[in-house]
Amino acid sequence: MNEPCTQCQTRETSKDTVKETAKSGITFGCALAMIISYTTWHSIGWAIFHGMLSWLYVIYFILRY
């Protein structure tokens, strides 16, 4: 009688899926920003800085160029 309900288990699984997706999205955004930055400016320093900005730099680049 003290078993967790299936609805609670489903919620936990959904939360884990969202966390996994967010982690991979952030990593992809960082890599994309660094690649765009390096091909545009040919500078490792700027690529690292823009990688830290991640999706902000990608969106800025799309709007600007």
C-alpha positions as MATLAB code, in Angstrom:
seq = 'MNEPCTQCQTRETSKDTVKETAKSGITFGCALAMIISYTTWHSIGWAIFHGMLSWLYVIYFILRY';
ca = [
       0.000    0.000    0.000;
       2.969    2.334    0.379;
       4.027    2.031   -3.275;
       4.423    5.335   -5.183;
       1.639    6.121   -7.594;
       2.253    5.837  -11.333;
       1.355    9.497  -11.823;
       4.187   10.531   -9.467;
       6.627    8.301  -11.336;
       5.548    9.836  -14.656;
       6.158   13.353  -13.316;
       9.655   12.407  -12.140;
      10.455   10.872  -15.529;
       9.225   14.023  -17.292;
      11.403   16.229  -15.074;
      14.455   14.080  -15.811;
      13.764   14.285  -19.557;
      13.505   18.078  -19.429;
      16.771   18.331  -17.470;
      18.582   16.098  -19.981;
      17.246   18.132  -22.909;
      18.250   21.432  -21.327;
      21.780   20.194  -20.716;
      22.281   19.125  -24.314;
      20.691   22.340  -25.633;
      23.088   24.483  -23.649;
      26.074   22.465  -24.869;
      24.934   22.738  -28.478;
      24.360   26.499  -28.139;
      27.817   26.992  -26.689;
      29.468   24.993  -29.471;
      27.473   26.798  -32.142;
      28.385   30.203  -30.735;
      32.070   29.278  -30.623;
      32.089   27.991  -34.199;
      30.293   31.067  -35.530;
      32.601   33.346  -33.587;
      35.805   31.643  -34.693;
      34.825   31.533  -38.369;
      33.833   35.214  -38.234;
      36.643   36.709  -36.119;
      39.427   34.057  -36.353;
      40.160   34.518  -32.650;
      40.176   31.822  -29.983;
      39.706   34.457  -27.248;
      36.533   35.805  -28.824;
      35.315   32.269  -29.482;
      35.658   31.400  -25.785;
      33.924   34.623  -24.736;
      31.066   34.115  -27.203;
      30.808   30.471  -26.112;
      30.115   31.691  -22.577;
      27.337   33.900  -23.945;
      26.027   30.872  -25.836;
      22.556   31.386  -27.345;
      22.688   35.149  -26.755;
      25.552   35.447  -29.232;
      23.881   33.089  -31.725;
      20.701   35.165  -31.699;
      22.704   38.395  -31.946;
      24.647   37.001  -34.906;
      21.443   35.968  -36.708;
      19.866   39.388  -36.193;
      23.011   41.343  -37.034;
      24.279   39.445  -40.079;
];
